[in-house]
Amino acid sequence: MGGLIERLRLPASLRRGADSPGVSGGRPGAPGTQARGAAERERRPAGSGSAFWVMVQKEFGDHIRSWRFLILLALVTLACIGSIYSSITALKDAQEAATGSGSEIDTSFLFLKMFTISDGSLPNFLTFLSFLAPLIGIAIGFDSINSERNKGTLSRVMSQPVYRDDFLNAKFVAGLLLIAVVVFSLGFLVMGMGLLTIGYPPTPEEFWRVVIALVITTVYVGLWLNLSLLFSVRFKQAATSALSGIAVWIFFLVFYGMIVSLISNATTPDAAAGADAYINQQNWMMLLQRLSPAYLFQEAASTLLLPDVRTLNPFVTQDQAYLAIDAPLSFGQSLLLVWPQVVAIVAETALSFAASYVAFMRQEIRSRS
Amino acid sequence: MDAAWNAGVNAGFEDAETDRASQASSVIELRGLTKKYGDFTAVDGLDLSIRQGEIFGLLGPNGAGKTTTILMMLGLTEPTAGSSTVCGLDSTRQPMQVKRRVGYMPDDIGFYEDRSGLDNLVYTARLNGVPEKEARERAQQLLEKVGLAEAARKKTGAYSRGMRQRLGLADVLIKRPDVIILDEPTLGIDPEGVRELLVLIREMSRNEGLTVLLSSHHLHQVQQICDRVGLFVKGRLIASGDLDTLSRELDGGPTHLVELDVAGWSSALEETLLSVEGVLSVSRSEADALAGREADALAGREADGHGAPNAAATVRVASSVDLTAQLAAAVVTSGAALRGLRRTRYGLDDIYHRYFEGGDSHGRTH
């Protein structure tokens, strides 16, 4: 925020310099140096903007070269290949069973099924992704600020003409770019390999569903990146911040659902209570569940990749269930259905970014402390 | 509005260039600068002005507030009160402009260790808006200047401490600053490395008209290259100026010191020396163990030759005016053998030490 304000304030301060020639004219020694600086600055186009992209570029390069990233990539790629294998086996089994019984296999959204079905030996792609994606975010972000601080590079960079928030933003943007590259290349890898193996091309609608699902995945990983950025600002030790990130990850993935169901059991209205009470309680539980980014992502991605999902509400009246046409939703409708989930994930991302932002701006830049 | 300002400044550019040496305008101007952390006052009403082209040494023990002061000059920390002006720019309000002109080398400088020295320099230059190609050229030149040309492509993780400091100096200079601020530049380098670094700093300052502010607690190192020094203790600047001024300002104590190596030391001689006009104190020093042993050896031979049992002594005579000739005469006329005579000025170490000897009563905690 400081940088933003500063940028807004900049013209005013320059005007101040122009208005008071006494500062420059009165003492010829200093203006000589000022003139040199000013002349140099004139040659430079948009100074701070380019500094930002220089930082992004450097961060991106650092990530790509790091061992950590290679290991992560290997891990996630393995997971992808495993999930494709299991889904293709499942598809082939289904086809054999269908030909055996003389009927045709249901080919609607066959391409999407590659992402969502499994023969049971390994989880499907979506599950793998929702499980491993946070790890990518955490691994990329957990030491971004505190390691610079500990290595003494933070104070060196901050003494250059660089806005303090640009430093944090560059970390975030570079991380997000990297995540987008990884997620999309994995997604396209699965698509391509699937295409080769099952030989069944995707319809445009299927293609866009996958692309949007990948975008949502990127945003979701971005949330974890931000969370780990926050920890890296907050904790001086990289190990502490990594551990905190992993703790939050495990909490939401494993324990949060358990806790919600515990609460749900404890607050179930007794049998004598009316339907309103039940619905009310269920809605509350749903809200609690949806605080978890993992749950939100699961809902959003599975709705997009499974067009048969018609609603995310736990309660459907009998009329609704009977009268609804048993047909998959169109792409636009699926998108509408997951819109709130996407907004919620983005909001949580923004929230944690704001927190790390405030924490970082308040910190004092000192060498290695 | 920027253009108008530039034009105005450019008009005076030529004159400024020629006048630089003679003109003593302040580049760094601190007025009542104060920084408090809760109840603790790190910097307390600091007034300081540093002239163009000067090498100023900010001296003080650890925790005196030197780094905090520097951070405030760069606009990295906001002062609680007071103002800091660097190159005519307010550090708090225009930190970006200030940081463009000021090169800062933090104490214990850090580099991206998996990048080469060259890459680190190029990155800094690019953060300052220098285009890639020019950045590379500048970096090469500077690496040569600081003597790291062969190590340019080595990763900085493999650099030695001295190399890191020299790279730090190149890193500070690559943006072509008007002022450079070095925080403890000599920390942790061997004596030869310190000497080289200081010579380098001095050369750069002289050749390019740079204003240099360096902070240190290694007094004798700093006194070699500084034009002026400021003694900074517990957030206050207790004295500033060149050595003589500093010494006078502190306690009006002696400014001159003569060391005499005398064979045949006696208390009578001590009386004689004390009676020389202007002598403030006479003390036998046991300063250098090495020199002392040598002197003893000499004295031993002397004793054999002359049969005089008196040991040799090194005596330090402090005075407020230069009394070297009178002292020598006094020793010789008293009949003792004058083996050596060294005229020294009070070093910063002495001044510093003397201040703290008296400083205990001011409630120094450690």
XYZ file of C-alpha atoms in Angstrom:
735
model
C 0.000 0.000 0.000
C 2.918 2.268 0.804
C 4.278 1.893 -2.677
C 0.894 2.608 -4.166
C 0.501 5.734 -2.110
C 4.029 6.711 -2.931
C 3.355 6.332 -6.621
C 0.328 8.560 -6.309
C 2.359 11.019 -4.314
C 5.300 11.073 -6.656
C 4.165 13.849 -9.028
C 3.487 16.097 -6.074
C 6.946 15.615 -4.681
C 8.518 16.359 -8.051
C 6.500 19.523 -8.244
C 7.819 20.431 -4.839
C 11.324 20.076 -6.182
C 10.506 22.336 -9.124
C 8.803 24.913 -6.981
C 11.711 25.404 -4.682
C 14.713 26.325 -6.802
C 16.402 27.379 -3.588
C 17.106 23.755 -2.898
C 18.878 23.272 -6.181
C 20.053 26.734 -7.150
C 21.377 27.806 -3.801
C 24.013 25.158 -3.449
C 25.756 24.367 -6.684
C 27.488 21.298 -5.290
C 24.416 19.222 -4.732
C 22.540 20.143 -7.914
C 25.402 18.899 -10.002
C 24.773 15.498 -8.613
C 21.062 15.999 -8.861
C 21.353 16.919 -12.492
C 23.365 13.836 -13.167
C 20.780 11.687 -11.457
C 17.936 13.474 -13.169
C 19.490 13.180 -16.586
C 20.012 9.509 -16.039
C 16.484 9.060 -14.905
C 15.194 10.757 -17.997
C 16.827 8.163 -20.147
C 15.090 5.435 -18.221
C 11.595 4.525 -19.173
C 9.117 3.617 -16.421
C 11.625 2.868 -13.691
C 9.636 1.056 -11.042
C 7.430 -0.855 -13.439
C 10.388 -2.432 -15.130
C 12.012 -3.129 -11.763
C 8.917 -5.129 -10.880
C 9.176 -7.271 -13.988
C 12.894 -7.688 -13.486
C 12.110 -9.125 -10.066
C 9.392 -11.381 -11.465
C 11.763 -12.627 -14.106
C 14.455 -13.361 -11.563
C 12.089 -15.144 -9.192
C 10.710 -17.234 -12.000
C 14.187 -18.185 -13.095
C 15.160 -19.086 -9.547
C 12.153 -21.356 -9.169
C 12.724 -23.138 -12.437
C 16.355 -23.844 -11.651
C 15.727 -25.031 -8.120
C 15.903 -28.673 -7.155
C 12.791 -28.245 -5.146
C 10.803 -27.450 -8.237
C 12.210 -30.395 -10.171
C 11.301 -32.773 -7.379
C 7.804 -31.378 -7.167
C 7.363 -31.595 -10.890
C 8.506 -35.206 -10.920
C 6.121 -36.048 -8.119
C 3.129 -34.412 -9.735
C 3.924 -35.830 -13.155
C 4.100 -39.311 -11.686
C 0.763 -38.759 -10.038
C -0.697 -37.640 -13.352
C 0.572 -40.597 -15.281
C -0.689 -42.931 -12.583
C -4.130 -41.388 -12.646
C -4.330 -41.543 -16.431
C -3.336 -45.164 -16.334
C -6.019 -45.982 -13.831
C -8.720 -44.044 -15.659
C -7.875 -45.592 -18.993
C -7.918 -49.042 -17.478
C -11.313 -48.244 -16.023
C -12.583 -47.030 -19.403
C -11.300 -50.110 -21.184
C -12.876 -52.385 -18.585
C -16.167 -50.600 -19.012
C -15.957 -50.953 -22.773
C -15.124 -54.645 -22.591
C -17.994 -55.195 -20.228
C -20.276 -53.298 -22.583
C -19.224 -55.248 -25.677
C -19.512 -58.440 -23.668
C -23.115 -57.704 -22.852
C -23.749 -56.523 -26.404
C -24.660 -52.933 -25.473
C -22.970 -49.643 -26.481
C -20.819 -47.794 -23.968
C -22.103 -44.368 -22.964
C -19.804 -42.060 -24.896
C -21.178 -38.766 -23.652
C -18.376 -36.767 -22.043
C -16.101 -39.730 -22.412
C -13.146 -37.408 -22.607
C -13.949 -35.778 -19.293
C -14.185 -39.176 -17.675
C -10.438 -39.472 -18.026
C -10.157 -36.858 -15.342
C -12.733 -38.242 -12.985
C -12.931 -42.014 -13.074
C -10.576 -44.594 -11.755
C -10.293 -48.352 -11.648
C -9.743 -48.179 -7.924
C -6.025 -48.903 -7.912
C -5.143 -45.211 -7.819
C -7.171 -42.064 -7.186
C -8.366 -40.195 -10.252
C -6.713 -37.073 -11.637
C -9.027 -34.664 -9.862
C -8.446 -36.238 -6.467
C -4.728 -36.315 -7.033
C -4.752 -32.703 -8.056
C -6.795 -31.509 -5.108
C -4.476 -33.429 -2.844
C -1.137 -32.394 -4.323
C -1.891 -28.910 -5.612
C -1.608 -27.264 -2.178
C 1.796 -28.864 -1.806
C 3.004 -27.071 -4.942
C 1.821 -23.759 -3.573
C 3.385 -24.324 -0.177
C 6.664 -25.532 -1.614
C 6.993 -22.516 -3.867
C 6.156 -19.913 -1.272
C 7.241 -21.058 2.143
C 10.707 -19.526 2.172
C 10.265 -16.655 -0.233
C 10.557 -13.788 2.228
C 12.310 -15.233 5.243
C 15.131 -16.828 3.291
C 15.869 -13.489 1.626
C 15.869 -11.931 5.043
C 18.162 -14.568 6.493
C 20.561 -14.417 3.577
C 20.751 -10.642 3.873
C 19.539 -10.063 0.338
C 16.300 -8.417 1.415
C 17.946 -5.295 2.764
C 20.164 -5.117 -0.285
C 17.227 -5.261 -2.665
C 15.165 -2.865 -0.563
C 17.938 -0.278 -0.706
C 17.511 -0.181 -4.463
C 14.805 2.071 -5.879
C 12.148 -0.590 -5.515
C 8.790 -0.277 -3.841
C 8.451 -2.556 -0.924
C 5.123 -3.949 -2.056
C 6.540 -4.648 -5.490
C 8.882 -7.090 -3.840
C 5.998 -9.056 -2.358
C 3.919 -8.717 -5.510
C 6.785 -9.978 -7.620
C 7.088 -13.028 -5.413
C 3.399 -13.697 -5.788
C 3.167 -13.056 -9.515
C 6.223 -15.171 -10.290
C 4.869 -18.001 -8.151
C 1.451 -17.798 -9.739
C 2.912 -17.767 -13.241
C 4.920 -20.834 -12.430
C 1.894 -22.568 -10.981
C -0.149 -21.720 -14.056
C 2.548 -23.172 -16.270
C 2.742 -26.353 -14.212
C -1.004 -26.855 -13.898
C -1.684 -26.216 -17.553
C 1.126 -28.369 -18.790
C -0.064 -31.194 -16.569
C -3.622 -30.745 -17.748
C -2.606 -30.745 -21.371
C -0.314 -33.682 -20.746
C -3.245 -35.690 -19.470
C -5.406 -34.557 -22.359
C -2.780 -35.412 -24.927
C -1.934 -38.781 -23.481
C -5.581 -39.615 -23.159
C -6.196 -38.588 -26.721
C -3.449 -40.914 -27.901
C -4.640 -43.830 -25.842
C -8.391 -43.777 -26.158
C -8.436 -42.088 -29.559
C -11.577 -40.216 -28.757
C -11.307 -36.470 -29.414
C -12.813 -33.939 -27.023
C -15.709 -31.759 -28.067
C -15.113 -28.006 -27.762
C -17.313 -27.974 -24.707
C -15.225 -30.648 -23.026
C -12.085 -28.772 -23.909
C -13.327 -25.565 -22.335
C -14.554 -27.374 -19.269
C -11.055 -28.752 -18.751
C -9.465 -25.367 -19.370
C -11.726 -23.644 -16.852
C -11.100 -26.418 -14.351
C -7.388 -25.821 -14.813
C -7.864 -22.086 -14.290
C -9.704 -22.793 -11.054
C -6.923 -25.147 -10.018
C -4.406 -22.378 -10.635
C -6.377 -19.993 -8.465
C -6.657 -22.666 -5.792
C -2.916 -23.307 -5.785
C -2.490 -19.531 -5.737
C -4.375 -19.507 -2.458
C -1.899 -21.919 -0.936
C 0.951 -19.931 -2.361
C -0.401 -16.870 -0.639
C -0.866 -18.678 2.607
C 2.717 -19.855 2.542
C 3.829 -16.333 1.620
C 2.039 -15.130 4.717
C 3.865 -17.683 6.827
C 7.157 -16.758 5.234
C 6.595 -13.139 6.180
C 5.461 -14.026 9.652
C 8.042 -16.633 10.629
C 11.754 -15.987 10.578
C 12.677 -19.616 10.065
C 11.908 -21.271 6.756
C 11.326 -24.608 8.490
C 8.685 -23.122 10.771
C 6.856 -21.565 7.906
C 6.968 -24.756 5.827
C 5.642 -26.734 8.739
C 2.848 -24.243 9.348
C 1.843 -24.457 5.714
C 1.788 -28.224 5.798
C -0.141 -28.184 9.066
C -2.859 -26.023 7.553
C -2.929 -28.207 4.469
C -3.384 -31.393 6.478
C -5.897 -29.718 8.730
C -8.178 -28.778 5.858
C -7.672 -31.995 3.966
C -8.084 -34.438 6.819
C -9.393 -32.946 10.001
C -11.685 -30.190 8.910
C -14.312 -32.557 7.488
C -14.155 -34.647 10.654
C -14.628 -31.624 12.852
C -17.579 -30.426 10.814
C -19.263 -33.799 11.018
C -18.618 -33.874 14.750
C -20.329 -30.516 15.098
C -23.055 -31.711 12.816
C -23.711 -34.756 14.997
C -23.740 -32.664 18.115
C -26.182 -30.134 16.732
C -28.603 -32.437 14.923
C -32.111 -31.379 15.897
C -34.132 -34.088 17.560
C -36.612 -36.132 15.595
C -39.533 -34.047 16.803
C -38.164 -30.905 15.224
C -39.613 -29.714 11.973
C -38.116 -29.845 8.516
C -37.132 -26.191 8.815
C -34.850 -26.960 11.721
C -33.199 -29.750 9.758
C -32.694 -27.624 6.702
C -31.413 -24.784 8.804
C -28.892 -26.986 10.529
C -27.757 -28.540 7.271
C -27.285 -25.137 5.725
C -25.104 -24.120 8.604
C -23.017 -27.244 8.239
C -22.695 -26.595 4.525
C -21.482 -23.103 5.241
C -18.910 -24.478 7.657
C -17.731 -27.004 5.093
C -17.426 -24.331 2.489
C -15.057 -22.317 4.606
C -12.493 -24.909 3.677
C -10.749 -24.028 0.425
C -10.188 -27.719 -0.251
C -13.924 -28.357 -0.137
C -14.666 -25.384 -2.354
C -12.165 -26.557 -4.897
C -13.516 -30.092 -4.849
C -17.025 -28.780 -5.486
C -16.003 -26.404 -8.233
C -13.733 -28.746 -10.120
C -15.996 -31.767 -9.926
C -18.999 -29.772 -11.112
C -17.053 -28.633 -14.122
C -15.648 -32.028 -14.965
C -18.872 -33.925 -14.213
C -21.644 -32.268 -16.221
C -24.160 -34.552 -14.521
C -23.863 -32.616 -11.302
C -26.946 -30.440 -11.349
C -26.851 -28.859 -7.948
C -24.497 -28.422 -5.038
C -27.305 -28.115 -2.523
C -27.612 -30.907 -0.033
C -31.406 -30.685 -0.086
C -33.506 -31.200 -3.128
C -37.236 -31.375 -2.741
C -38.966 -34.394 -4.173
C -40.659 -32.233 -6.768
C -37.342 -30.862 -7.901
C -35.838 -34.310 -8.085
C -38.749 -35.736 -10.103
C -39.337 -32.824 -12.408
C -35.722 -32.148 -13.301
C -34.789 -33.432 -16.707
C -32.200 -36.100 -16.360
C -29.638 -34.530 -18.636
C -26.185 -33.026 -18.144
C -25.906 -29.312 -17.591
C -24.624 -27.106 -20.347
C -21.206 -25.540 -19.926
C -22.637 -22.121 -19.104
C -24.922 -23.536 -16.449
C -22.134 -25.509 -14.827
C -20.099 -22.358 -14.740
C -22.942 -20.476 -13.101
C -23.242 -23.231 -10.537
C -19.611 -23.018 -9.468
C -19.346 -19.257 -9.686
C -19.855 -18.688 -5.941
C -17.212 -21.304 -5.163
C -14.726 -19.598 -7.454
C -15.473 -16.227 -5.921
C -15.012 -17.680 -2.456
C -11.618 -19.140 -3.356
C -10.535 -15.843 -4.864
C -11.764 -14.026 -1.753
C -9.790 -16.318 0.523
C -6.740 -15.775 -1.657
C -7.174 -12.019 -1.458
C -7.621 -12.220 2.289
C -4.401 -14.083 2.903
C -2.551 -11.855 0.477
C -3.813 -8.800 2.316
C -2.655 -10.309 5.591
C 0.836 -11.012 4.302
C 0.898 -7.584 2.708
C 0.093 -5.801 5.933
C 2.534 -7.939 7.879
C 5.298 -7.269 5.388
C 4.751 -3.534 5.165
C 4.891 -3.224 8.918
C 8.125 -5.088 9.256
C 11.369 -3.257 9.515
C 13.967 -4.086 6.938
C 17.181 -4.798 8.726
C 19.975 -7.004 7.663
C 19.508 -10.545 8.892
C 17.246 -9.861 11.799
C 7.077 19.765 -14.123
C 9.870 17.260 -14.076
C 11.321 18.735 -17.245
C 11.250 22.248 -15.855
C 13.071 21.102 -12.788
C 15.689 19.294 -14.823
C 16.254 22.295 -17.035
C 16.782 24.506 -14.040
C 19.227 22.115 -12.533
C 21.052 21.452 -15.780
C 21.793 25.123 -16.199
C 24.000 24.985 -13.149
C 25.502 21.663 -14.037
C 28.806 22.835 -15.515
C 29.572 25.150 -12.658
C 28.688 22.527 -10.169
C 31.122 20.122 -11.723
C 34.042 22.504 -11.400
C 33.044 23.815 -8.045
C 32.613 20.453 -6.541
C 35.991 20.251 -4.898
C 35.883 23.695 -3.360
C 32.216 23.852 -2.562
C 31.337 22.482 0.833
C 27.617 21.947 0.573
C 26.006 19.265 2.599
C 24.811 16.191 0.837
C 23.460 14.554 3.932
C 21.673 16.744 6.405
C 20.139 15.302 9.556
C 18.112 17.522 11.858
C 16.977 16.296 15.240
C 16.603 12.786 13.920
C 15.026 10.556 16.530
C 13.892 6.960 16.498
C 12.164 5.266 19.361
C 11.226 1.637 19.696
C 8.672 1.743 22.459
C 10.522 3.075 25.481
C 13.912 2.510 23.971
C 15.453 5.433 22.142
C 17.746 4.113 19.437
C 18.652 7.468 17.948
C 18.265 10.590 20.010
C 18.019 14.003 18.368
C 20.817 13.513 15.886
C 22.146 16.559 14.022
C 24.694 15.894 11.362
C 25.715 17.326 8.058
C 28.080 15.691 5.643
C 29.671 17.628 2.833
C 30.003 16.792 -0.796
C 32.964 14.532 -1.553
C 33.750 13.858 2.064
C 34.495 10.551 3.715
C 32.718 10.553 7.010
C 33.143 7.841 9.578
C 30.316 7.106 11.941
C 31.897 5.419 14.906
C 30.340 3.803 17.823
C 30.003 0.582 19.751
C 27.533 -2.097 18.773
C 23.966 -1.036 19.336
C 24.763 2.662 19.298
C 22.121 3.275 16.648
C 24.376 3.537 13.616
C 22.393 1.145 11.450
C 19.088 2.670 12.498
C 20.373 6.086 11.474
C 21.430 4.749 8.101
C 18.063 3.071 7.581
C 16.335 6.361 8.280
C 18.562 8.148 5.775
C 17.464 5.656 3.144
C 13.821 5.918 4.072
C 13.688 2.246 5.042
C 12.614 3.187 8.547
C 10.487 6.124 9.490
C 11.954 8.476 12.051
C 9.907 9.174 15.157
C 10.882 12.821 14.925
C 13.241 15.050 13.002
C 14.179 15.047 9.374
C 16.764 13.516 7.132
C 17.693 15.122 3.833
C 19.905 13.384 1.336
C 20.936 15.159 -1.878
C 18.279 17.744 -1.102
C 15.581 15.087 -0.931
C 13.536 14.191 2.088
C 14.274 10.559 2.899
C 10.896 9.880 4.423
C 8.832 11.441 1.693
C 10.882 10.619 -1.365
C 12.638 7.373 -0.553
C 12.615 6.262 -4.175
C 14.558 9.292 -5.367
C 16.939 8.966 -2.456
C 17.526 5.290 -3.088
C 18.337 6.066 -6.706
C 21.215 8.271 -5.636
C 22.449 6.445 -2.611
C 24.281 3.167 -2.690
C 23.931 1.270 0.544
C 25.990 -1.687 1.608
C 24.408 -3.352 4.628
C 26.609 -4.927 7.226
C 26.910 -8.620 6.564
C 25.841 -8.176 2.978
C 24.060 -11.070 1.313
C 23.975 -12.198 -2.275
C 21.923 -14.712 -4.167
C 24.233 -17.589 -3.558
C 23.270 -19.785 -6.460
C 23.928 -16.967 -8.899
C 27.301 -15.749 -10.065
C 28.794 -12.476 -8.906
C 28.169 -11.028 -12.326
C 24.503 -12.033 -12.252
C 24.066 -10.464 -8.845
C 25.485 -7.183 -10.071
C 23.439 -7.223 -13.249
C 20.307 -7.833 -11.204
C 21.008 -4.816 -9.004
C 21.678 -2.672 -12.062
C 18.467 -3.814 -13.690
C 16.509 -2.999 -10.542
C 17.855 0.500 -11.016
C 16.450 0.590 -14.503
C 19.710 0.042 -16.369
C 19.141 -1.916 -19.591
C 20.510 -5.446 -19.682
C 23.395 -4.784 -22.077
C 24.683 -1.717 -20.301
C 24.247 -3.446 -16.963
C 26.506 -6.251 -18.123
C 29.178 -3.818 -19.279
C 29.090 -1.853 -16.052
C 29.246 -5.032 -14.022
C 32.305 -6.265 -15.915
C 34.081 -2.968 -15.426
C 33.327 -2.836 -11.746
C 34.344 -6.432 -11.183
C 37.682 -5.612 -12.710
C 37.974 -2.530 -10.570
C 37.419 -4.432 -7.340
C 39.644 -7.273 -8.494
C 37.022 -9.951 -8.939
C 37.268 -10.325 -12.711
C 38.331 -13.982 -12.548
C 35.637 -14.849 -10.046
C 32.897 -13.121 -12.024
C 31.251 -16.336 -13.126
C 31.715 -18.154 -9.862
C 28.654 -18.553 -7.689
C 28.696 -16.082 -4.832
C 28.092 -18.935 -2.398
C 31.727 -19.903 -2.992
C 33.087 -16.398 -2.369
C 35.244 -15.689 0.628
C 34.328 -13.021 3.086
C 36.709 -10.488 1.600
C 35.458 -11.212 -1.905
C 31.901 -10.697 -0.765
C 32.752 -7.313 0.677
C 34.463 -6.306 -2.537
C 31.503 -7.541 -4.536
C 29.365 -5.523 -2.171
C 31.318 -2.438 -3.050
C 30.822 -3.122 -6.755
C 27.149 -3.711 -6.064
C 26.887 -0.337 -4.396
C 28.688 1.440 -7.209
C 26.859 -0.114 -10.141
C 23.978 2.303 -9.912
C 26.447 5.207 -10.177
C 25.422 6.765 -6.895
C 26.231 10.211 -5.574
C 26.521 9.003 -2.038
C 27.577 5.637 -0.750
C 26.785 4.404 2.703
C 28.793 1.492 3.981
C 27.672 -0.206 7.140
C 30.594 -1.950 8.816
C 32.457 -2.552 5.557
C 35.485 -4.033 7.275
C 33.675 -6.501 9.478
C 35.250 -9.914 9.498
C 37.976 -9.401 6.897
C 41.649 -10.013 7.510
C 43.924 -6.974 7.969
C 45.288 -7.076 4.440
C 41.778 -7.323 3.051
C 40.715 -4.370 5.175
C 43.610 -2.322 3.905
C 42.794 -3.128 0.284
C 39.130 -2.384 0.757
C 39.792 0.928 2.428
C 42.240 1.966 -0.256
C 39.629 1.044 -2.826
C 36.989 3.106 -1.081
C 39.287 6.059 -0.790
C 40.307 5.884 -4.432
C 36.748 5.727 -5.607
C 35.754 8.596 -3.432
C 38.620 10.746 -4.657
C 38.353 9.831 -8.328
C 34.635 10.113 -8.661
C 33.791 12.748 -6.104
C 31.646 10.337 -4.144
C 30.457 11.222 -0.724
C 31.076 8.303 1.579
C 29.514 7.586 4.914
C 30.860 4.564 6.649
C 29.976 3.187 9.993
C 32.290 1.069 12.019
C 33.434 0.151 15.429
C 36.948 -0.566 14.225
C 38.368 2.813 14.953
C 41.934 2.578 13.830
C 40.858 1.172 10.470
C 38.454 3.955 9.837
C 40.758 6.730 10.893
C 43.075 5.902 8.003
C 40.652 7.057 5.373
C 38.107 9.336 6.979
C 38.173 13.083 6.550
C 35.941 13.497 9.528
C 34.507 11.173 12.077
C 31.541 11.303 14.371
C 31.483 9.465 17.643
C 28.115 7.941 18.168
C 27.161 6.527 21.539
C 23.770 5.448 22.796
C 21.917 7.216 20.035
C 23.751 10.485 20.451
C 26.513 12.027 18.435
C 28.866 13.049 21.203
C 31.535 14.561 19.030
C 32.383 15.072 15.418
C 35.183 16.541 13.403
C 38.718 15.547 12.500
C 40.914 13.872 15.051
C 42.216 16.979 16.791
C 38.806 18.535 17.099
C 37.390 15.297 18.313
C 40.015 14.972 20.958
C 39.592 18.551 22.127
C 35.848 18.387 22.037
C 35.725 15.283 24.110
C 37.626 16.327 27.192
C 40.209 18.888 26.231
C 42.779 16.208 26.878
C 46.180 15.826 25.300
C 46.367 15.628 21.552
C 50.014 14.714 21.164
C 51.811 11.693 22.297
C 55.505 10.914 22.125
C 56.824 7.473 22.741
C 60.359 7.247 23.994
C 62.396 4.098 24.247
C 64.830 4.816 26.991
C 67.558 2.611 28.355
C 68.407 3.564 31.885
C 65.015 4.604 33.099
C 64.846 6.147 36.517
C 62.280 8.009 38.506
C 64.512 11.056 38.364
C 64.134 11.040 34.632
C 60.399 10.817 35.046
C 60.516 13.930 37.198
C 62.598 15.689 34.582
C 60.178 14.814 31.837
C 57.207 15.902 33.879
C 58.842 19.229 34.529
C 59.124 19.979 30.815
C 56.636 22.697 30.078
C 53.411 21.428 28.579
C 53.741 17.771 29.557
C 50.508 16.429 30.925
C 51.422 12.917 31.846
C 54.230 10.422 31.706
C 53.588 6.748 31.829
C 55.579 3.618 31.289
C 53.731 1.621 28.769
C 53.574 -2.092 28.503
C 51.754 -1.721 25.254
C 53.326 -4.107 22.793
C 54.496 -7.390 24.127
C 56.625 -7.968 21.066
C 58.256 -4.578 21.105
C 58.729 -4.831 24.843
C 60.633 -8.064 24.627
C 62.846 -6.617 21.979
C 63.528 -3.621 24.155
C 64.362 -5.874 27.075
C 66.801 -7.811 24.978
C 68.458 -4.574 23.979
C 68.566 -3.485 27.570
C 70.151 -6.769 28.561
C 73.036 -6.232 26.181
C 73.292 -2.687 27.350
C 73.505 -3.830 30.952
C 76.363 -6.212 30.154
C 78.269 -3.523 28.378
C 77.894 -0.702 30.856
C 77.223 -2.537 34.037
C 74.082 -0.485 34.587
C 71.320 -2.702 35.894
C 68.440 -0.465 34.842
C 65.983 -2.001 32.405
C 64.898 -0.272 29.259
C 61.491 1.277 29.203
C 59.056 2.643 26.744
C 57.570 5.819 28.055
C 54.602 7.618 26.711
C 54.497 11.322 27.223
C 51.251 13.091 26.562
C 51.045 16.780 25.894
C 48.753 19.348 24.428
C 51.418 20.754 22.118
C 54.183 19.134 20.129
C 57.143 18.661 22.507
C 59.159 16.032 20.698
C 62.392 18.014 20.479
C 62.293 19.205 24.105
C 61.649 15.704 25.364
C 64.530 14.252 23.406
C 66.797 16.937 24.750
C 65.615 16.286 28.295
C 66.346 12.588 28.058
C 69.753 13.064 26.550
C 70.832 15.713 29.045
C 69.731 13.498 31.932
C 72.292 10.978 30.818
C 69.977 8.170 29.788
C 70.274 6.537 26.404
C 67.562 7.384 23.983
C 66.967 4.295 21.906
C 63.897 5.306 20.050
C 61.583 8.214 19.600
C 58.186 8.051 18.016
C 55.932 10.956 17.576
C 52.370 9.836 17.437
C 49.082 11.594 17.481
C 46.348 10.371 19.633
C 44.505 7.749 17.659
C 40.802 7.242 17.657
C 41.296 4.216 19.817
C 42.733 6.401 22.558
C 40.044 8.988 22.234
C 37.409 6.341 22.264
C 38.947 4.542 25.151
C 39.357 7.715 27.118
C 35.784 8.632 26.538
C 34.597 5.375 27.895
C 36.926 5.454 30.843
C 35.215 8.642 31.867
C 31.951 7.393 30.469
C 31.316 4.918 33.239
C 30.160 7.667 35.491
C 27.617 8.649 32.849
C 25.845 5.405 33.532
C 27.081 3.205 30.761
C 25.597 -0.198 31.220
C 28.189 -2.292 29.508
